[in-house]
Amino acid sequence: MTISKRSSQTKRVKAASKQALVVFNPVAKSSSLRRSLLTRIIRELREECGHSVSLFPIDPQQTIHDLIPLLKPPFELIVVVGGDGTVRFVLAALAECGAKIPVGIVPFGTANVLARNLGILDHGFFASSPENALTTLKTGRTTSIDLGSMNGELFAVTAGVGPMSDAFTRPDFREKNMISLFAYARTMLQTIGQPPRLFKITMDGVSFNVLASGVFVSNVEDLGLGKPPDINELTDGMLSLNILTPHEFKDYVDIGFRFAVGATDANPPHYVRRVKEVLIEAEPLVPSDAQIPPAGLPPEAAAMIDGEEFGTTPIHVKVIPQAVHILVPEHSPVFTAQKVVSQEVRI
């Protein structure tokens, strides 16, 4: 069964069966790969888990309010197939309506940052196999994770501003499908020639100005790339403020290696602090009495959440603790005895 906002079809199946809703992005990667993966997910949920399966394809015109009416019984499991943007869409809908339905993530995007940080996808930069994700749907355990909120828009991974943040929004879906993470590398290199912006940052009642190429507020360490999974970053009720201030080409290379392969430097060209809430404003690079921004520089900076453009500065970012329930691998290293929210869940 396929469900859309235009459909008046009722969602009734046998009362005795469990029900799963599979939400997917119909333009993610190639149609043949997507069709093959969806077919396998449906077959395994039906044959191995006893679920009746309904499909919900999302499109750019839809909002989370199109999905929210479905996030209730009889559905006992939500499966999201797609990249970080699709995952954000589903988790934001669940958090908005307060539904406690567990979510299984099958990564099928470009970066798949959240899946990597939950141990669902190997943290290696080019890992993409869905095998662990499919096993997690059947044998996973549930844990509650935090989300972030930027001007009321929920996100799972990161919110950002500045030229380096803009680089995440520039590749179109064709480019990401063709060259995957290299699409971001290309646009990131283009930021080298762009001047940094002056931002005013307010947290804990204190404000300061900083000239930066990128300011990110993330739910995961170092934007979540190239790091072994660590559930603590996603469940501690805090966000990471990353201020990137590269001054020369070597700094960009160091940042790239840090995020891509987990390399660290004793003196990285960025600043990190754990926060619960932060306000970020764009400041003009001119005297306050001039009343005009530099030529070609808009008065406000474009904002990004989870790889998609969302409004402009000022941005107010805060953590939403324990917002949603996620299935993670049964024997994942992200688990410790203190962090398990429930007993093993067999779906």
GROMACS .gro file of C-alpha atoms in nm, residues 28-306:
model
  279
   28ALA     CA    1   1.734   0.957  -0.376
   29LYS     CA    2   2.002   0.783  -0.586
   30SER     CA    3   1.906   0.572  -0.887
   31SER     CA    4   1.552   0.443  -0.933
   32SER     CA    5   1.672   0.085  -0.987
   33LEU     CA    6   1.878   0.079  -0.666
   34ARG     CA    7   1.595   0.240  -0.471
   35ARG     CA    8   1.339  -0.005  -0.608
   36SER     CA    9   1.561  -0.301  -0.528
   37LEU     CA   10   1.623  -0.182  -0.172
   38LEU     CA   11   1.256  -0.105  -0.105
   39THR     CA   12   1.156  -0.448  -0.239
   40ARG     CA   13   1.401  -0.615  -0.005
   41ILE     CA   14   1.286  -0.410   0.296
   42ILE     CA   15   0.921  -0.495   0.232
   43ARG     CA   16   0.996  -0.864   0.181
   44GLU     CA   17   1.205  -0.899   0.498
   45LEU     CA   18   0.959  -0.704   0.713
   46ARG     CA   19   0.674  -0.923   0.589
   47GLU     CA   20   0.842  -1.263   0.582
   48GLU     CA   21   1.079  -1.238   0.877
   49CYS     CA   22   0.896  -0.996   1.106
   50GLY     CA   23   0.528  -1.051   1.026
   51HIS     CA   24   0.459  -0.689   0.936
   52SER     CA   25   0.208  -0.550   0.694
   53VAL     CA   26   0.388  -0.268   0.513
   54SER     CA   27   0.261   0.068   0.385
   55LEU     CA   28   0.469   0.312   0.180
   56PHE     CA   29   0.485   0.692   0.212
   57PRO     CA   30   0.691   0.867  -0.060
   58ILE     CA   31   0.776   1.226   0.028
   59ASP     CA   32   0.809   1.516  -0.214
   60PRO     CA   33   0.941   1.874  -0.182
   61GLN     CA   34   0.591   2.017  -0.148
   62GLN     CA   35   0.514   1.814   0.162
   63THR     CA   36   0.574   1.923   0.520
   64ILE     CA   37   0.597   1.719   0.836
   65HIS     CA   38   0.227   1.791   0.892
   66ASP     CA   39   0.145   1.565   0.598
   67LEU     CA   40   0.313   1.276   0.779
   68ILE     CA   41   0.200   1.346   1.136
   69PRO     CA   42  -0.156   1.205   1.098
   70LEU     CA   43  -0.007   0.862   1.024
   71LEU     CA   44   0.224   0.853   1.326
   72LYS     CA   45  -0.009   0.661   1.553
   73PRO     CA   46  -0.152   0.310   1.586
   74PRO     CA   47  -0.183   0.080   1.400
   75PHE     CA   48   0.175   0.160   1.295
   76GLU     CA   49   0.428   0.011   1.539
   77LEU     CA   50   0.743   0.079   1.339
   78ILE     CA   51   0.854   0.363   1.111
   79VAL     CA   52   1.128   0.285   0.859
   80VAL     CA   53   1.295   0.579   0.687
   81VAL     CA   54   1.491   0.514   0.367
   82GLY     CA   55   1.702   0.808   0.252
   83GLY     CA   56   1.973   1.053   0.350
   84ASP     CA   57   2.001   1.296   0.639
   85GLY     CA   58   1.734   1.527   0.494
   86THR     CA   59   1.476   1.249   0.472
   87VAL     CA   60   1.568   1.124   0.819
   88ARG     CA   61   1.530   1.477   0.955
   89PHE     CA   62   1.183   1.504   0.797
   90VAL     CA   63   1.061   1.188   0.973
   91LEU     CA   64   1.223   1.256   1.311
   92ALA     CA   65   1.094   1.614   1.313
   93ALA     CA   66   0.740   1.487   1.251
   94LEU     CA   67   0.767   1.235   1.534
   95ALA     CA   68   0.907   1.491   1.777
   96GLU     CA   69   0.646   1.749   1.678
   97CYS     CA   70   0.353   1.520   1.762
   98GLY     CA   71   0.524   1.343   2.053
   99ALA     CA   72   0.484   0.995   1.903
  100LYS     CA   73   0.695   0.724   2.068
  101ILE     CA   74   0.704   0.488   1.770
  102PRO     CA   75   1.056   0.346   1.714
  103VAL     CA   76   1.232   0.448   1.392
  104GLY     CA   77   1.455   0.223   1.185
  105ILE     CA   78   1.698   0.407   0.956
  106VAL     CA   79   1.811   0.256   0.625
  107PRO     CA   80   2.071   0.506   0.498
  108PHE     CA   81   2.036   0.582   0.129
  109GLY     CA   82   2.175   0.933   0.092
  110THR     CA   83   2.508   1.107   0.044
  111ALA     CA   84   2.660   1.161   0.388
  112ASN     CA   85   2.424   0.957   0.612
  113VAL     CA   86   2.581   1.124   0.915
  114LEU     CA   87   2.323   1.022   1.176
  115ALA     CA   88   2.330   0.657   1.067
  116ARG     CA   89   2.710   0.654   1.098
  117ASN     CA   90   2.700   0.803   1.446
  118LEU     CA   91   2.441   0.550   1.563
  119GLY     CA   92   2.651   0.256   1.442
  120ILE     CA   93   2.389   0.167   1.178
  121LEU     CA   94   2.638   0.242   0.902
  122ASP     CA   95   3.011   0.190   0.935
  123HIS     CA   96   3.182   0.518   1.025
  124GLY     CA   97   3.429   0.482   0.737
  125PHE     CA   98   3.396   0.778   0.502
  126PHE     CA   99   3.282   0.572   0.201
  127ALA     CA  100   3.083   0.300   0.377
  128SER     CA  101   2.740   0.250   0.219
  129SER     CA  102   2.627  -0.113   0.260
  130PRO     CA  103   2.268  -0.144   0.393
  131GLU     CA  104   2.322  -0.488   0.549
  132ASN     CA  105   2.367  -0.368   0.906
  133ALA     CA  106   2.066  -0.138   0.874
  134LEU     CA  107   1.843  -0.421   0.751
  135THR     CA  108   1.957  -0.644   1.038
  136THR     CA  109   1.886  -0.361   1.282
  137LEU     CA  110   1.525  -0.341   1.162
  138LYS     CA  111   1.477  -0.699   1.277
  139THR     CA  112   1.694  -0.729   1.588
  140GLY     CA  113   1.766  -0.373   1.697
  141ARG     CA  114   1.727  -0.210   2.037
  142THR     CA  115   1.561   0.123   2.101
  143THR     CA  116   1.728   0.427   2.247
  144SER     CA  117   1.613   0.786   2.282
  145ILE     CA  118   1.823   1.058   2.119
  146ASP     CA  119   1.828   1.437   2.131
  147LEU     CA  120   1.735   1.664   1.843
  148GLY     CA  121   1.820   2.027   1.783
  149SER     CA  122   1.586   2.315   1.703
  150MET     CA  123   1.683   2.613   1.485
  151ASN     CA  124   1.421   2.889   1.479
  152GLY     CA  125   1.162   2.620   1.543
  153GLU     CA  126   1.284   2.382   1.269
  154LEU     CA  127   1.402   2.051   1.414
  155PHE     CA  128   1.724   1.885   1.299
  156ALA     CA  129   1.906   1.562   1.376
  157VAL     CA  130   2.267   1.641   1.283
  158THR     CA  131   2.368   2.006   1.245
  159ALA     CA  132   2.265   2.366   1.185
  160GLY     CA  133   2.509   2.609   1.031
  161VAL     CA  134   2.585   2.949   0.878
  162GLY     CA  135   2.873   3.094   0.679
  163PRO     CA  136   3.047   3.003   0.350
  164MET     CA  137   3.148   2.654   0.468
  165SER     CA  138   2.790   2.587   0.575
  166ASP     CA  139   2.664   2.704   0.236
  167ALA     CA  140   2.881   2.437   0.072
  168PHE     CA  141   2.651   2.166   0.211
  169THR     CA  142   2.346   2.309   0.034
  170ARG     CA  143   2.494   2.374  -0.312
  171PRO     CA  144   2.523   2.028  -0.473
  172ASP     CA  145   2.201   1.923  -0.644
  173PHE     CA  146   2.065   1.569  -0.615
  174ARG     CA  147   2.210   1.464  -0.953
  175GLU     CA  148   2.559   1.567  -0.851
  176LYS     CA  149   2.527   1.393  -0.514
  177ASN     CA  150   2.398   1.079  -0.683
  178MET     CA  151   2.686   1.075  -0.932
  179ILE     CA  152   2.987   1.159  -0.715
  180SER     CA  153   2.848   1.117  -0.363
  181LEU     CA  154   3.056   1.287  -0.092
  182PHE     CA  155   3.294   1.433  -0.351
  183ALA     CA  156   3.010   1.672  -0.439
  184TYR     CA  157   3.059   1.835  -0.099
  185ALA     CA  158   3.437   1.835  -0.141
  186ARG     CA  159   3.404   2.033  -0.464
  187THR     CA  160   3.179   2.299  -0.314
  188MET     CA  161   3.387   2.312   0.003
  189LEU     CA  162   3.699   2.392  -0.202
  190GLN     CA  163   3.510   2.679  -0.360
  191THR     CA  164   3.476   2.843  -0.018
  192ILE     CA  165   3.854   2.893   0.004
  193GLY     CA  166   3.828   3.209  -0.202
  194GLN     CA  167   3.532   3.348  -0.010
  195PRO     CA  168   3.584   3.593   0.274
  196PRO     CA  169   3.473   3.494   0.624
  197ARG     CA  170   3.177   3.661   0.790
  198LEU     CA  171   3.152   3.842   1.117
  199PHE     CA  172   2.909   3.677   1.359
  200LYS     CA  173   2.781   3.776   1.701
  201ILE     CA  174   2.738   3.471   1.921
  202THR     CA  175   2.544   3.477   2.248
  203MET     CA  176   2.544   3.187   2.493
  204ASP     CA  177   2.516   3.159   2.868
  205GLY     CA  178   2.432   3.529   2.885
  206VAL     CA  179   2.762   3.632   2.722
  207SER     CA  180   2.808   3.773   2.369
  208PHE     CA  181   3.120   3.789   2.153
  209ASN     CA  182   3.204   3.860   1.790
  210VAL     CA  183   3.401   3.622   1.574
  211LEU     CA  184   3.520   3.627   1.212
  212ALA     CA  185   3.448   3.277   1.080
  213SER     CA  186   3.407   3.080   0.758
  214GLY     CA  187   3.155   2.853   0.923
  215VAL     CA  188   2.962   2.831   1.250
  216PHE     CA  189   2.789   2.499   1.317
  217VAL     CA  190   2.576   2.382   1.609
  218SER     CA  191   2.579   2.003   1.595
  219ASN     CA  192   2.420   1.707   1.767
  220VAL     CA  193   2.736   1.505   1.701
  221GLU     CA  194   3.110   1.562   1.744
  222ASP     CA  195   3.297   1.736   1.460
  223LEU     CA  196   2.983   1.736   1.244
  224GLY     CA  197   2.975   1.359   1.281
  225LEU     CA  198   3.210   1.263   0.997
  226GLY     CA  199   3.499   1.019   1.029
  227LYS     CA  200   3.433   0.940   1.395
  228PRO     CA  201   3.355   0.607   1.565
  229PRO     CA  202   2.994   0.591   1.690
  230ASP     CA  203   2.936   0.750   2.030
  231ILE     CA  204   2.579   0.751   2.158
  232ASN     CA  205   2.677   0.986   2.439
  233GLU     CA  206   2.697   1.278   2.195
  234LEU     CA  207   2.336   1.215   2.093
  235THR     CA  208   2.187   1.160   2.439
  236ASP     CA  209   2.358   1.407   2.673
  237GLY     CA  210   2.116   1.698   2.633
  238MET     CA  211   2.389   1.916   2.479
  239LEU     CA  212   2.495   2.041   2.135
  240SER     CA  213   2.845   2.118   2.003
  241LEU     CA  214   2.922   2.472   1.888
  242ASN     CA  215   3.189   2.454   1.615
  243ILE     CA  216   3.346   2.778   1.492
  244LEU     CA  217   3.568   2.720   1.187
  245THR     CA  218   3.831   2.985   1.122
  246PRO     CA  219   4.071   2.859   0.851
  247HIS     CA  220   4.330   3.118   0.749
  248GLU     CA  221   4.523   2.939   0.478
  249PHE     CA  222   4.495   2.639   0.246
  250LYS     CA  223   4.660   2.405   0.500
  251ASP     CA  224   4.386   2.487   0.750
  252TYR     CA  225   4.119   2.374   0.503
  253VAL     CA  226   4.312   2.051   0.446
  254ASP     CA  227   4.341   1.991   0.821
  255ILE     CA  228   3.967   2.048   0.868
  256GLY     CA  229   3.892   1.815   0.577
  257PHE     CA  230   4.104   1.535   0.722
  258ARG     CA  231   3.957   1.586   1.068
  259PHE     CA  232   3.600   1.553   0.944
  260ALA     CA  233   3.665   1.289   0.676
  261VAL     CA  234   3.890   1.039   0.852
  262GLY     CA  235   3.884   1.141   1.217
  263ALA     CA  236   4.236   1.287   1.211
  264THR     CA  237   4.305   1.531   1.492
  265ASP     CA  238   4.548   1.816   1.541
  266ALA     CA  239   4.677   1.956   1.866
  267ASN     CA  240   4.585   2.306   1.744
  268PRO     CA  241   4.290   2.267   1.506
  269PRO     CA  242   4.172   2.583   1.326
  270HIS     CA  243   3.837   2.575   1.499
  271TYR     CA  244   3.671   2.628   1.835
  272VAL     CA  245   3.435   2.382   2.002
  273ARG     CA  246   3.215   2.427   2.306
  274ARG     CA  247   2.922   2.226   2.444
  275VAL     CA  248   2.602   2.431   2.470
  276LYS     CA  249   2.232   2.388   2.536
  277GLU     CA  250   2.127   2.706   2.360
  278VAL     CA  251   2.294   2.968   2.142
  279LEU     CA  252   2.198   3.274   1.937
  280ILE     CA  253   2.398   3.349   1.620
  281GLU     CA  254   2.363   3.682   1.437
  282ALA     CA  255   2.538   3.813   1.124
  283GLU     CA  256   2.720   4.142   1.179
  284PRO     CA  257   2.823   4.391   0.906
  285LEU     CA  258   3.195   4.432   0.839
  286VAL     CA  259   3.157   4.811   0.846
  287PRO     CA  260   3.138   5.073   1.119
  288SER     CA  261   2.802   5.064   1.293
  289ASP     CA  262   2.718   5.419   1.176
  290ALA     CA  263   2.772   5.341   0.807
  291GLN     CA  264   2.436   5.160   0.777
  292ILE     CA  265   2.542   4.966   0.467
  293PRO     CA  266   2.695   4.619   0.426
  294PRO     CA  267   3.002   4.558   0.210
  295ALA     CA  268   2.929   4.540  -0.164
  296GLY     CA  269   2.785   4.203  -0.266
  297LEU     CA  270   2.741   4.081   0.091
  298PRO     CA  271   2.377   4.035   0.202
  299PRO     CA  272   2.290   4.173   0.546
  300GLU     CA  273   2.193   3.826   0.670
  301ALA     CA  274   2.364   3.489   0.622
  302ALA     CA  275   2.184   3.186   0.479
  303ALA     CA  276   2.121   2.911   0.736
  304MET     CA  277   2.143   2.535   0.685
  305ILE     CA  278   2.007   2.235   0.871
  306ASP     CA  279   2.106   1.877   0.785
   0.00000   0.00000   0.00000
